[in-house]
C-alpha positions as semicolon CSV with decimal commas, in nm:
position;residue;x (nm);y (nm);z (nm)
1;X;10,005;11,689;11,818
2;X;10,231;11,721;11,516
3;X;10,089;11,812;11,177
4;X;10,182;11,600;10,874
5;X;10,388;11,898;10,746
6;X;10,588;11,902;11,071
7;X;10,645;11,526;11,047
8;X;10,766;11,561;10,689
9;X;11,017;11,831;10,792
10;X;11,134;11,607;11,077
11;X;11,181;11,314;10,837
12;X;11,389;11,522;10,595
13;X;11,614;11,628;10,881
14;X;11,644;11,285;11,043
15;X;11,673;11,061;10,737
16;X;11,381;10,821;10,728
17;X;11,455;10,546;10,476
18;X;11,213;10,335;10,276
19;X;11,245;10,021;10,067
20;X;10,985;9,919;9,808
21;X;10,907;9,550;9,780
22;X;10,749;9,486;9,441
23;X;10,837;9,732;9,168
24;X;10,527;9,722;8,951
25;X;10,289;10,009;8,878
26;X;10,210;10,060;9,247
27;X;10,577;10,039;9,345
28;X;10,672;10,306;9,093
29;X;10,390;10,530;9,214
30;X;10,506;10,486;9,575
31;X;10,860;10,579;9,468
32;X;10,724;10,900;9,312
33;X;10,538;10,998;9,631
34;X;10,842;10,922;9,849
35;X;11,049;11,154;9,632
36;X;10,788;11,429;9,658
37;X;10,796;11,406;10,037
38;X;11,174;11,406;10,057
39;X;11,194;11,051;10,194
40;X;11,495;10,853;10,080
41;X;11,412;10,535;9,887
42;X;11,718;10,316;9,940
43;X;11,599;10,024;9,730
44;X;11,332;9,876;9,504
45;X;11,330;9,499;9,500
46;X;11,138;9,224;9,324
47;X;11,308;8,974;9,557
48;X;11,303;9,131;9,903
49;X;11,464;8,831;10,077
50;X;11,791;8,916;9,897
51;X;11,794;9,272;10,030
52;X;12,085;9,388;10,248
53;X;11,993;9,309;10,608
54;X;12,192;9,592;10,763
55;X;12,019;9,851;10,545
56;X;11,684;9,680;10,604
57;X;11,725;9,737;10,977
58;X;11,726;10,113;10,915
59;X;11,432;10,114;10,673
60;X;11,054;10,084;10,642
61;X;10,951;9,821;10,389
62;X;10,652;9,916;10,172
63;X;10,516;9,598;10,017
64;X;10,296;9,584;9,707
65;X;10,367;9,239;9,568
66;X;10,141;8,934;9,526
67;X;9,956;8,706;9,769
68;X;10,211;8,432;9,694
69;X;10,508;8,664;9,751
70;X;10,389;8,797;10,085
71;X;10,337;8,442;10,209
72;X;10,699;8,361;10,128
73;X;10,849;8,692;10,238
74;X;10,671;8,812;10,552
75;X;10,905;8,630;10,790
76;X;11,213;8,792;10,631
77;X;11,046;9,134;10,645
78;X;10,947;9,093;11,010
79;X;11,291;8,964;11,109
80;X;11,499;9,226;10,931
81;X;11,318;9,555;10,867
82;X;11,266;9,841;11,108
83;X;10,895;9,848;11,016
84;X;10,664;9,741;10,735
85;X;10,363;9,868;10,542
86;X;10,177;9,583;10,373
87;X;9,951;9,689;10,088
88;X;9,936;9,346;9,927
89;X;9,598;9,173;9,955
90;X;9,487;8,811;9,925
91;X;9,650;8,679;10,247
92;X;9,360;8,725;10,486
93;X;9,353;8,352;10,565
94;X;9,696;8,379;10,732
95;X;9,646;8,726;10,882
96;X;9,655;8,606;11,244
97;X;9,975;8,413;11,173
98;X;10,142;8,714;11,011
99;X;10,037;8,953;11,287
100;X;10,161;8,713;11,554
101;X;10,500;8,683;11,382
102;X;10,550;9,059;11,355
103;X;10,456;9,092;11,722
104;X;10,699;8,815;11,813
105;X;10,978;8,994;11,623
106;X;10,886;9,331;11,776
107;X;10,855;9,482;11,429
108;X;10,599;9,753;11,360
109;X;10,353;9,669;11,084
110;X;10,066;9,866;10,932
111;X;9,851;9,668;10,691
112;X;9,538;9,745;10,493
113;X;9,315;9,605;10,225
114;X;9,320;9,958;10,085
115;X;9,536;10,259;10,179
116;X;9,312;10,517;10,008
117;X;9,182;10,779;10,252
118;X;8,854;10,787;10,057
119;X;8,808;10,412;10,086
120;X;8,867;10,428;10,460
121;X;8,596;10,694;10,483
122;X;8,382;10,453;10,280
123;X;8,448;10,184;10,542
124;X;8,324;10,423;10,811
125;X;8,008;10,504;10,615
126;X;7,934;10,136;10,551
127;X;7,981;10,069;10,922
128;X;7,745;10,350;11,022
129;X;7,469;10,258;10,778
130;X;7,479;9,883;10,835
131;X;7,480;9,934;11,212
132;X;7,160;10,141;11,186
133;X;7,003;9,889;10,949
134;X;7,069;9,612;11,198
135;X;6,830;9,800;11,427
136;X;6,562;9,893;11,171
137;X;6,569;9,573;10,965
138;X;6,407;9,549;10,622
139;X;6,718;9,576;10,402
140;X;6,942;9,323;10,228
141;X;7,302;9,414;10,132
142;X;7,489;9,340;9,810
143;X;7,815;9,455;9,652
144;X;7,969;9,494;9,307
145;X;8,344;9,553;9,277
146;X;8,532;9,625;8,955
147;X;8,908;9,619;8,894
148;X;9,163;9,594;8,615
149;X;9,222;9,263;8,442
150;X;9,564;9,218;8,610
151;X;9,426;9,195;8,964
152;X;9,489;8,849;9,106
153;X;9,236;8,824;9,389
154;X;8,857;8,823;9,356
155;X;8,674;8,947;9,548
156;X;8,919;9,225;9,624
157;X;9,063;9,272;9,970
158;X;8,869;9,597;9,994
159;X;8,542;9,418;9,911
160;X;8,613;9,156;10,175
161;X;8,681;9,427;10,433
162;X;8,353;9,602;10,352
163;X;8,167;9,271;10,366
164;X;8,321;9,190;10,705
165;X;8,198;9,524;10,840
166;X;7,845;9,477;10,709
167;X;7,823;9,108;10,804
168;X;7,942;9,189;11,154
169;X;7,674;9,453;11,201
170;X;7,380;9,290;11,022
171;X;7,450;8,921;11,086
172;X;7,416;8,840;10,717
173;X;7,636;8,738;10,425
174;X;7,691;9,002;10,160
175;X;7,665;8,878;9,801
176;X;7,977;9,010;9,618
177;X;8,001;9,027;9,241
178;X;8,351;9,079;9,096
179;X;8,434;9,226;8,754
180;X;8,785;9,222;8,604
181;X;8,820;9,429;8,289
182;X;9,063;9,667;8,119
183;X;9,257;9,905;8,342
184;X;8,989;10,002;8,600
185;X;9,176;10,127;8,912
186;X;8,891;10,026;9,142
187;X;8,518;10,079;9,186
188;X;8,320;9,949;9,485
189;X;7,943;9,982;9,510
190;X;7,746;9,866;9,813
191;X;7,368;9,849;9,792
192;X;7,104;9,802;10,059
193;X;6,782;9,679;9,901
194;X;6,450;9,737;10,077
195;X;6,089;9,681;9,979
196;X;6,025;10,050;9,918
197;X;6,370;10,192;9,838
198;X;6,736;10,130;9,780
199;X;7,044;10,294;9,931
200;X;7,375;10,279;9,744
201;X;7,728;10,386;9,830
202;X;8,001;10,402;9,563
203;X;8,370;10,473;9,578
204;X;8,558;10,512;9,251
205;X;8,935;10,548;9,237
206;X;9,058;10,763;8,948
207;X;9,414;10,628;8,963
208;X;9,654;10,436;9,186
209;X;9,793;10,758;9,332
210;X;9,550;10,768;9,625
211;X;9,659;10,420;9,732
212;X;10,026;10,515;9,706
213;X;9,986;10,837;9,907
214;X;9,806;10,650;10,183
215;X;10,078;10,385;10,192
216;X;10,350;10,649;10,224
217;X;10,156;10,822;10,502
218;X;10,137;10,480;10,672
219;X;10,514;10,441;10,634
220;X;10,563;10,779;10,803
221;X;10,347;10,661;11,091
222;X;10,518;10,320;11,105
223;X;10,856;10,489;11,145
224;X;10,737;10,639;11,476
225;X;10,498;10,371;11,611
226;X;10,536;10,036;11,786
227;X;10,301;9,744;11,730
228;X;10,072;9,608;11,459
229;X;9,784;9,815;11,321
230;X;9,512;9,804;11,061
231;X;9,540;10,135;10,874
232;X;9,167;10,205;10,910
233;X;9,205;10,204;11,289
234;X;9,474;10,476;11,296
235;X;9,415;10,688;10,987
236;X;9,200;10,948;11,160
237;X;9,423;10,972;11,469
238;X;9,650;11,252;11,355
């Protein structure tokens, strides 16, 4: 099994290429992490469908755009890029359609509601606790998620993923409260309310850097994998 350091050395020697779709705050952070890891960023585009197709075929597309953009662009990405990492949220209603198209095109895709390693550990904790509570009974779940005022989807994709985990285990519907204010990178709190006590789990992102690092790690994996994956299902398989 290769270590991440060994993979990074391999990439520097063999010329992995990346293209950033969506050059906002997240896109610029991704570009910074790519540079740190010695991965060549061959383009940053606000209009990915106009990107050079020949160069796309040699590159991994890292997408942090908008729900509307990914709906318009996913076919072009699947048809033309070597692989894709989709960090955009708000397209869960067409997820099956997108996955099927990438599979049809034979293009590797890794997607996630959140590429933070800490959040994916949070997913695992929520899964463990809610699974046990399904057996014991006596607790009702709720969630509060807070993000910056520029975020377009509410609840967040991360909140929806957590709710899906809990709902699947407990057979309930999690009440989600969304707050949009200032420049909050992201705070998710899950509570389990009982008659005699309360259990809470909180993840707080200090900046966007954790999301960007996870997305770049996903791009490294995508460059060597075949198929379509949810990041949370492969993150701990080093």
